[in-house]
CSV table of C-alpha atoms and ligand atoms in Angstrom, one decimal:
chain,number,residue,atom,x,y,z
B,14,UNK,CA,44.3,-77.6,-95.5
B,15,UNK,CA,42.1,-77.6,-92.2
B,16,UNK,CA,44.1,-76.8,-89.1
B,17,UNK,CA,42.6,-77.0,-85.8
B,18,UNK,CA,43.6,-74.2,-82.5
B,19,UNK,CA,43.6,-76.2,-79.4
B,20,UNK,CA,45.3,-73.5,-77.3
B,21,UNK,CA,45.3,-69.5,-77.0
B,22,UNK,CA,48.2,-68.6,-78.8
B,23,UNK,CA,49.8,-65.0,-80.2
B,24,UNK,CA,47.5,-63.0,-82.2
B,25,UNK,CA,49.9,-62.5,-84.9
B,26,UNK,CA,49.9,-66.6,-84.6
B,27,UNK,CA,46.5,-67.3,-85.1
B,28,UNK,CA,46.5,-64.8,-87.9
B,29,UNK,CA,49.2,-65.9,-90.0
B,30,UNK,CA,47.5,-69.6,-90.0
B,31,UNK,CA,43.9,-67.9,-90.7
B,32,UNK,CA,45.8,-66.2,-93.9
B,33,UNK,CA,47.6,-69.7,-94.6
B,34,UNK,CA,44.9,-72.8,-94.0
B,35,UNK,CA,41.2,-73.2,-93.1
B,36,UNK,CA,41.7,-72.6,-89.5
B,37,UNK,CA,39.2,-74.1,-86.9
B,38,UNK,CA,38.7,-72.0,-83.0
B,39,UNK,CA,39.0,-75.1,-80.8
B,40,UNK,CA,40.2,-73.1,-78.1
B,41,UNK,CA,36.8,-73.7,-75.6
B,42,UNK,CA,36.5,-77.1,-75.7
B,43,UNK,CA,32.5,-77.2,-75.6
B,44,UNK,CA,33.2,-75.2,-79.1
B,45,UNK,CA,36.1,-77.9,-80.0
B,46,UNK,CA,33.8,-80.5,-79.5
B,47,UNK,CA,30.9,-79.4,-82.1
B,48,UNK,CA,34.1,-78.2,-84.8
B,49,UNK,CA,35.3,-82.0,-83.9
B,50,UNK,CA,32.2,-83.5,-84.8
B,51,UNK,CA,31.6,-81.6,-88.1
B,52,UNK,CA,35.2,-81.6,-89.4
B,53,UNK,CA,37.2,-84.3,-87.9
B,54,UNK,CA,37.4,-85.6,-91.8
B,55,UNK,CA,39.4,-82.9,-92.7
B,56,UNK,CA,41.5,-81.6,-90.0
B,57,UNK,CA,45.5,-82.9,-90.6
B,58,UNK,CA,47.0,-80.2,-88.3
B,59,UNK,CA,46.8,-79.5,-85.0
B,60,UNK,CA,48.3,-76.0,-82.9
B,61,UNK,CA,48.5,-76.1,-79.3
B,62,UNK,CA,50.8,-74.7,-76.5
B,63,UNK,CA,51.6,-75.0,-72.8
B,64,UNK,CA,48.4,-74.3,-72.1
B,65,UNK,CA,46.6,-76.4,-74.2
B,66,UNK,CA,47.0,-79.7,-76.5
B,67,UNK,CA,45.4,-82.8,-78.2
B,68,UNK,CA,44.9,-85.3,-75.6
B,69,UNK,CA,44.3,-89.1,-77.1
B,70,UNK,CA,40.3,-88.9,-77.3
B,71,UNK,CA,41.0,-85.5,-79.7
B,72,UNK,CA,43.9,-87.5,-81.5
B,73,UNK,CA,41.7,-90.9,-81.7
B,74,UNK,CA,38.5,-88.3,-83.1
B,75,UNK,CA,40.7,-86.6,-85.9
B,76,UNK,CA,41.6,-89.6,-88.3
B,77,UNK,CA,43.4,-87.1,-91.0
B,78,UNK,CA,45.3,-85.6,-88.4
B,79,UNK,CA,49.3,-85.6,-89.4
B,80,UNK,CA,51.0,-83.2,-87.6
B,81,UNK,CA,50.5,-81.5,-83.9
B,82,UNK,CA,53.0,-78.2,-83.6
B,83,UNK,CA,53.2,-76.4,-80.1
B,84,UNK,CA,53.8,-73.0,-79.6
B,85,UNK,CA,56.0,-73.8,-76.9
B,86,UNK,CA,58.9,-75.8,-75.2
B,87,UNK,CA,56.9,-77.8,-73.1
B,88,UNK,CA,54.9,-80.4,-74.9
B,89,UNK,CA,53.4,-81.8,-71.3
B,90,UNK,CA,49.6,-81.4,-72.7
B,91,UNK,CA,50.1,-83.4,-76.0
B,92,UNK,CA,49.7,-87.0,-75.8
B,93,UNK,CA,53.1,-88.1,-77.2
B,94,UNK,CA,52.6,-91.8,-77.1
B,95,UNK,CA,49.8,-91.6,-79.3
B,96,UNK,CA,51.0,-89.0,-81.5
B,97,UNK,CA,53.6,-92.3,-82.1
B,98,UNK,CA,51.4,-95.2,-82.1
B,99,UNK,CA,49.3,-92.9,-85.1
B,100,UNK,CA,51.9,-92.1,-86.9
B,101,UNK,CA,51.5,-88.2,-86.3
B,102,UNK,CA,54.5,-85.6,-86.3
B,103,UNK,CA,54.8,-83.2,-83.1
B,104,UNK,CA,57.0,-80.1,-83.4
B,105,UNK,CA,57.5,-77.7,-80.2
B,106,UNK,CA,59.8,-74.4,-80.4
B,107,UNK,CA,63.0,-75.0,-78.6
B,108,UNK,CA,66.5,-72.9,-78.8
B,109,UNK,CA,64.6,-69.6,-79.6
B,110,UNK,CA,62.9,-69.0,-75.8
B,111,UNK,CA,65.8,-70.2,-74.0
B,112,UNK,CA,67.8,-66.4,-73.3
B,113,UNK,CA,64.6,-65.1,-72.6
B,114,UNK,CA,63.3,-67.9,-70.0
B,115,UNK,CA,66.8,-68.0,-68.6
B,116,UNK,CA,67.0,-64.5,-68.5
B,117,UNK,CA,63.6,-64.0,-66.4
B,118,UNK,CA,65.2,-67.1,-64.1
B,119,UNK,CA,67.8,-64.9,-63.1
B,120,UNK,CA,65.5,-61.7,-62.8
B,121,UNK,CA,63.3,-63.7,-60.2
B,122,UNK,CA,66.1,-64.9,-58.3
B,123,UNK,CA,67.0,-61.3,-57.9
B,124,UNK,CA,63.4,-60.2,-56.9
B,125,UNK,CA,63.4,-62.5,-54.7
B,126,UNK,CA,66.7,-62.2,-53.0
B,127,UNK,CA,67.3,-58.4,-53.5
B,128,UNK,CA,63.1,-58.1,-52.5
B,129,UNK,CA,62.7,-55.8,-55.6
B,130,UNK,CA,58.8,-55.9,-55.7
B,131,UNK,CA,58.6,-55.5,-52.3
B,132,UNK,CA,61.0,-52.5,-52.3
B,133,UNK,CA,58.9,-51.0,-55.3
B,134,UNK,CA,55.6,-51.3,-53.5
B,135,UNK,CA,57.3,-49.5,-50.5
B,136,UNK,CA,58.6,-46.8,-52.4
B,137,UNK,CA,54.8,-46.2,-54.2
B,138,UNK,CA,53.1,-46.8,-50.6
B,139,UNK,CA,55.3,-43.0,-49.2
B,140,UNK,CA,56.6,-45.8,-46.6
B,141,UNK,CA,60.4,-44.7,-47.5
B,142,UNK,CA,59.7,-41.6,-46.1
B,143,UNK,CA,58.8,-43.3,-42.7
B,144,UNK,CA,62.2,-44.7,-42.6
B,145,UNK,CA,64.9,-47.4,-44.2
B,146,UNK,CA,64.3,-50.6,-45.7
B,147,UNK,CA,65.2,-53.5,-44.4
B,148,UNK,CA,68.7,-55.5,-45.6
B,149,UNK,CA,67.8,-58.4,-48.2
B,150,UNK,CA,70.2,-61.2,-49.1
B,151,UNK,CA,73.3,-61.0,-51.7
B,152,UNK,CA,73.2,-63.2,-54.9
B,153,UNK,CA,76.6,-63.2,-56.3
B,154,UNK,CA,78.8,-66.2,-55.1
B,155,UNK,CA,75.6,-68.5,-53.8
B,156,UNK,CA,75.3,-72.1,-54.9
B,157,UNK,CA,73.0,-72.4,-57.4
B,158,UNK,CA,71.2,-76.2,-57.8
B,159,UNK,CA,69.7,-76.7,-61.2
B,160,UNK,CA,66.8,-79.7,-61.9
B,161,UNK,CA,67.4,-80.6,-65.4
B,162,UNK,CA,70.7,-79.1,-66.9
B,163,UNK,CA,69.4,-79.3,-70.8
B,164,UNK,CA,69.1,-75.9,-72.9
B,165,UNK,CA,67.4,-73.3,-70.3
B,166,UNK,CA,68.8,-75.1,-67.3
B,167,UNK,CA,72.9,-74.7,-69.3
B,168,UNK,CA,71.6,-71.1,-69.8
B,169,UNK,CA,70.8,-70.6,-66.5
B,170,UNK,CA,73.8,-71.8,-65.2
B,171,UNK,CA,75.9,-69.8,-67.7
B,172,UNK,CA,74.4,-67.0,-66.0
B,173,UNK,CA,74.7,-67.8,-62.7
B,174,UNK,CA,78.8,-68.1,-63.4
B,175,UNK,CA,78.7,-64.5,-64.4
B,176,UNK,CA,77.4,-63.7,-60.7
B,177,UNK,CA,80.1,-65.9,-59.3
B,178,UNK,CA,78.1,-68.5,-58.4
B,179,UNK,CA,78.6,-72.3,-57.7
B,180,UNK,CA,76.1,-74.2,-60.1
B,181,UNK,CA,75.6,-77.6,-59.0
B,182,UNK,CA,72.7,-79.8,-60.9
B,183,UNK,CA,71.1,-82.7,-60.6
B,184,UNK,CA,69.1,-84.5,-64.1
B,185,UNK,CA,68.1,-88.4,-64.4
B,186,UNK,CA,71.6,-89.1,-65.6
B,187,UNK,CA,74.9,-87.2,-65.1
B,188,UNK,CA,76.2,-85.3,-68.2
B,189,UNK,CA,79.8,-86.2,-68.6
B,190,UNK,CA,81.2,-83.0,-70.7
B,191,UNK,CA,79.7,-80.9,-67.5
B,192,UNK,CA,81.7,-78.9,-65.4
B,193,UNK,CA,78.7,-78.3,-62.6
B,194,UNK,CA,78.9,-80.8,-59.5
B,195,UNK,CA,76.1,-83.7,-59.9
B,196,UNK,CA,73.9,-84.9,-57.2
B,197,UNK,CA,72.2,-88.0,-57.6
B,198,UNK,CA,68.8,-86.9,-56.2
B,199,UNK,CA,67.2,-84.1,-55.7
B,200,UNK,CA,67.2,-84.3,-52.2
B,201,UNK,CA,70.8,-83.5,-52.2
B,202,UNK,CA,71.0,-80.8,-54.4
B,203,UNK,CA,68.3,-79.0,-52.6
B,204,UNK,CA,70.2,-80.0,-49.2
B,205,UNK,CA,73.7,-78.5,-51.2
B,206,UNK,CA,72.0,-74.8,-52.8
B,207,UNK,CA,71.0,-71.8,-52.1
B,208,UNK,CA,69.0,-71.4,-54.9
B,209,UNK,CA,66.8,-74.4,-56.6
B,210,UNK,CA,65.9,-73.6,-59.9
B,211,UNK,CA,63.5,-75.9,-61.3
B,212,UNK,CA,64.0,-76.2,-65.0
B,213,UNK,CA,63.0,-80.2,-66.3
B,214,UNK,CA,60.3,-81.0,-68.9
B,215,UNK,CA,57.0,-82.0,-66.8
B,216,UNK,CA,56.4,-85.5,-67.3
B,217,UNK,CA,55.3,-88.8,-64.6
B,218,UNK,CA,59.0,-89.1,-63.4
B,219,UNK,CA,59.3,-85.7,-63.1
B,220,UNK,CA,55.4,-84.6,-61.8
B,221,UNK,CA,55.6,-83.2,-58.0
B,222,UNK,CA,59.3,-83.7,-57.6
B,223,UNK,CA,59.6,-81.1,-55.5
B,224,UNK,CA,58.1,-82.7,-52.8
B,225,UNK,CA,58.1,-81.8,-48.9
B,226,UNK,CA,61.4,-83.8,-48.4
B,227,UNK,CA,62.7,-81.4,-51.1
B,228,UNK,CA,61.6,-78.1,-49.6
B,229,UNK,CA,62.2,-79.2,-46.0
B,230,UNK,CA,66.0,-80.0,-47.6
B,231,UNK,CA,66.4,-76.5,-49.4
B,232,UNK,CA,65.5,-75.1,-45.8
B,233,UNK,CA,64.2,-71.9,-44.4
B,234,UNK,CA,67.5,-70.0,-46.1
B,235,UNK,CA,66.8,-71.6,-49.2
B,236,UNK,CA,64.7,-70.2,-52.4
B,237,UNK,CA,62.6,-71.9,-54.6
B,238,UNK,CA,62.7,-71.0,-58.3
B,239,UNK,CA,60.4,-72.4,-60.8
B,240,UNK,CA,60.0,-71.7,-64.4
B,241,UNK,CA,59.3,-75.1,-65.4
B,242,UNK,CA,55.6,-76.3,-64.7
B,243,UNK,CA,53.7,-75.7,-62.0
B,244,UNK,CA,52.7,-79.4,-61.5
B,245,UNK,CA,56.5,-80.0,-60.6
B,246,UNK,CA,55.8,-78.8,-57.0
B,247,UNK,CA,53.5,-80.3,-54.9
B,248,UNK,CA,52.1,-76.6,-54.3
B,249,UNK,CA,49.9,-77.4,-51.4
B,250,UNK,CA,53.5,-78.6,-49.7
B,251,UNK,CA,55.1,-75.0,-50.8
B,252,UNK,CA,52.0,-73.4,-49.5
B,253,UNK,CA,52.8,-74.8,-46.1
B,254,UNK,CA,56.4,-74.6,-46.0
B,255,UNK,CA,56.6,-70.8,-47.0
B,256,UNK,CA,53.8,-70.3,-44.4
B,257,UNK,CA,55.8,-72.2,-41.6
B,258,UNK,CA,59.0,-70.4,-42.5
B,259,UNK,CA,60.2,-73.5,-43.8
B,260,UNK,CA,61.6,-72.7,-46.5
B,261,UNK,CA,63.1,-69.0,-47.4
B,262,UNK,CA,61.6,-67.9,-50.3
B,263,UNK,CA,60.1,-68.8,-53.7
B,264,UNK,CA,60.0,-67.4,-57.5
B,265,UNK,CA,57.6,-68.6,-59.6
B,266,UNK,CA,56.5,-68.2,-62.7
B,267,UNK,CA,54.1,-71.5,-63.6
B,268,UNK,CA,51.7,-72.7,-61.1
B,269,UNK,CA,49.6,-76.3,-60.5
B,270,UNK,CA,46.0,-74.9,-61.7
B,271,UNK,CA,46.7,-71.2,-63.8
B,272,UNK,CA,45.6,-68.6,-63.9
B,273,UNK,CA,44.6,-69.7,-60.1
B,274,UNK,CA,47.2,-68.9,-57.6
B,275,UNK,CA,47.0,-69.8,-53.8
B,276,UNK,CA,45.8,-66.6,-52.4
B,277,UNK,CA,47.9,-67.4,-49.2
B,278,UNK,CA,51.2,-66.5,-51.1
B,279,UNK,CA,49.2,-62.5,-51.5
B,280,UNK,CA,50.7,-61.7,-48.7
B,281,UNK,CA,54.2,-63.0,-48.5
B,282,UNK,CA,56.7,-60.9,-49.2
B,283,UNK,CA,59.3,-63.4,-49.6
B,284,UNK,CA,57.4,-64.7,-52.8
B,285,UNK,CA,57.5,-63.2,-56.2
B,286,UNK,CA,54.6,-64.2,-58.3
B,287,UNK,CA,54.8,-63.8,-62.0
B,288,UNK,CA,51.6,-65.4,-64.6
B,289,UNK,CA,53.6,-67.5,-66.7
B,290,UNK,CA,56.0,-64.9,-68.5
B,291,UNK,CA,58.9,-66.7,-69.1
B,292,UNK,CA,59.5,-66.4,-72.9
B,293,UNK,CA,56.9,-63.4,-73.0
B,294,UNK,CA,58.7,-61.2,-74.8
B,295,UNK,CA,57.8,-59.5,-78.3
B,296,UNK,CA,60.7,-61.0,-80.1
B,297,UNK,CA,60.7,-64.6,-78.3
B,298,UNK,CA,57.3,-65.3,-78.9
B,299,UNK,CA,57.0,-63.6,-82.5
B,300,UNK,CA,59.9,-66.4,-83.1
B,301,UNK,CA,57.7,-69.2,-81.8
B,302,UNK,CA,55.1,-68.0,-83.7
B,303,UNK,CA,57.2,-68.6,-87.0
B,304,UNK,CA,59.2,-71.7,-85.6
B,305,UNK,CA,54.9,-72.6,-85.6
B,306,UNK,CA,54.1,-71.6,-89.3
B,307,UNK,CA,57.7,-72.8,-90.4
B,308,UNK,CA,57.6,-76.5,-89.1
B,309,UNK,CA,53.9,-76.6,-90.5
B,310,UNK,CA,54.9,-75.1,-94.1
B,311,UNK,CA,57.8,-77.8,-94.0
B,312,UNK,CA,55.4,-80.6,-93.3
B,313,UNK,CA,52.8,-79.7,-95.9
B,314,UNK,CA,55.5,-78.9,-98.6
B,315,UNK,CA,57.2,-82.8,-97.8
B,316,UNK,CA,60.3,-81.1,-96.4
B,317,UNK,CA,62.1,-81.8,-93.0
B,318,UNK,CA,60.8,-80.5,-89.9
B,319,UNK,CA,62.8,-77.6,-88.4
B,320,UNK,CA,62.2,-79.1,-84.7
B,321,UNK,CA,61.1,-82.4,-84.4
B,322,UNK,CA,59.8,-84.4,-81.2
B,323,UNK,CA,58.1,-87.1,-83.1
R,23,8YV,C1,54.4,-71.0,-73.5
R,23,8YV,C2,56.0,-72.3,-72.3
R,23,8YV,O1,54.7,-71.5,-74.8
R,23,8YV,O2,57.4,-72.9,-74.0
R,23,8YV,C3,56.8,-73.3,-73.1
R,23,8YV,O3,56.8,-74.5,-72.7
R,23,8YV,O4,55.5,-72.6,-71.2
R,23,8YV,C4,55.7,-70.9,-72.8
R,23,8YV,O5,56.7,-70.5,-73.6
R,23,8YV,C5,53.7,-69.7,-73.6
R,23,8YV,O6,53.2,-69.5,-72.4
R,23,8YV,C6,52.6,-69.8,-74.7
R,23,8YV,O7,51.6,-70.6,-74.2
């Protein structure tokens, strides 16, 4: 069975599915392109992840192609409608990140409120022996305003209620069984929170939805999170605002164009920057790795998929 690596993924990953299949490095896409052209007859699976997947030329070029399985949540770089129109399976890996994203959401918030970078590179620097630090801003009992209250969003919440906060959410339609206050926009829930945590899958409705309205609404008090995509911000507009003092701070994990980062956020200290880290842990992302191999040993054996999308 030919399998075909659209995305860097975890060694032990790309190992195991070496040891399992014929596996094809389509990881540089000039390399992708020549593997493409020789072996598009026999490649029926395709891996990819957040930071990589088959758009609908690759799907349209692989006519054996059955299954697409992301190492990852996100599924924002595979082309889902074709994926349906071709009749080809897509599997992601959802449940086994969400502690360890929602637990980094509430690290950042802290960093960012409590300033513990900042205090850490004073502390190196000798510059505590110069004098005190300066006072930073409490967590516990602040409103926290969730975008998209599905698995990490409800875990991030969950949380938050163990600092005493108020959770308040808004998502494209309310959730009846929740306890957290709805807003119908976003606009409001950033104009209602402390703390904006953006936590929705990336997709048109959803791309640049925190927009300058948005920011200008959370306010220079407010705080940014993001561990979602980076293409949810209009990071340009975040640029500005955090530059202006419009807004008070921001967390973020994912960013428009990674591994490229604004270089006018270096030197704020109200910003904690983080590459993308959300579920990198060694047991989170081993589990991805065999949530992978799993879904793709179920397909090829005729069983059901573990985690279906499509
Ligand atoms: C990535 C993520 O999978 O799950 C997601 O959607 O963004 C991450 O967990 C990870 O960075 C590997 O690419």
């Amino acid at each position: 069975i030919s399998v075909l690596l659209v995305a860097k993924v975890l060694p032990y990953l790309e190992q195991e599915l070496d040891k399992r299949y014929k596996l094809f490095d389509g990881i540089d896409p000039s390399q992708r392109a020549a593997v493409v052209r020789d072996h598009a007859a026999s490649i029926r699976a395709v891996v990819a992840s957040s930071s990589g997947g088959p758009d609908a030329a690759l799907i349209e070029a692989l006519p054996k192609l059955e299954i697409v399985s992301s190492f990852s949540v996100g599924v924002d770089k595979i082309d889902l409608e074709k994926c349906k129109e071709r009749g080809v399976r897509v599997t992601n890996t959802p449940d086994v990140l969400t502690d360890e994203v929602a637990d980094l959401t509430i690290g950042l918030i802290l960093a960012v409120l409590r300033r513990i970078c900042e205090c850490d590179r004073y502390v190196r620097s000798g510059n505590w022996k110069k004098g005190d630090y300066k006072l930073t801003t409490k967590f516990s009992g602040k409103t926290v305003g969730i975008l998209g209250l599905g698995r990490i969003g409800a875990a991030v919440a969950k949380r938050a209620e163990g600092f005493d906060c108020k959770i308040c959410y808004y998502s494209r339609n309310e959730k009846p069984d929740s306890k957290y206050k709805y807003y119908p926009s976003v606009v409001e829930l950033a104009s209602n929170c402390d703390v904006l945590v953006v936590a929705c899958p990336l997709t048109p409705e959803t791309h640049h939805i925190i927009n300058r309205e948005v920011i200008n609404a959370l306010g220079p008090k407010g705080v940014l999170i993001n561990i979602g995509r980076g293409k949810h911000v209009d990071e340009p507009e975040l640029v500005s605002a955090l530059l202006e003092g419009r807004l008070g701070g921001a967390g973020l994990d994912v960013f428009e164009n990674e591994p490229h980062v604004p270089e006018e956020l270096f030197g704020l200290e109200n910003v904690v920057l983080l590459p993308h880290v959300g579920s990198a842990t060694v047991e989170t992302r081993t589990a991805m790795a065999n949530l992978v191999l799993d879904n793709l040993e179920a397909h090829f054996l005729g069983k059901p998929l573990l985690t279906p999308l499509v």
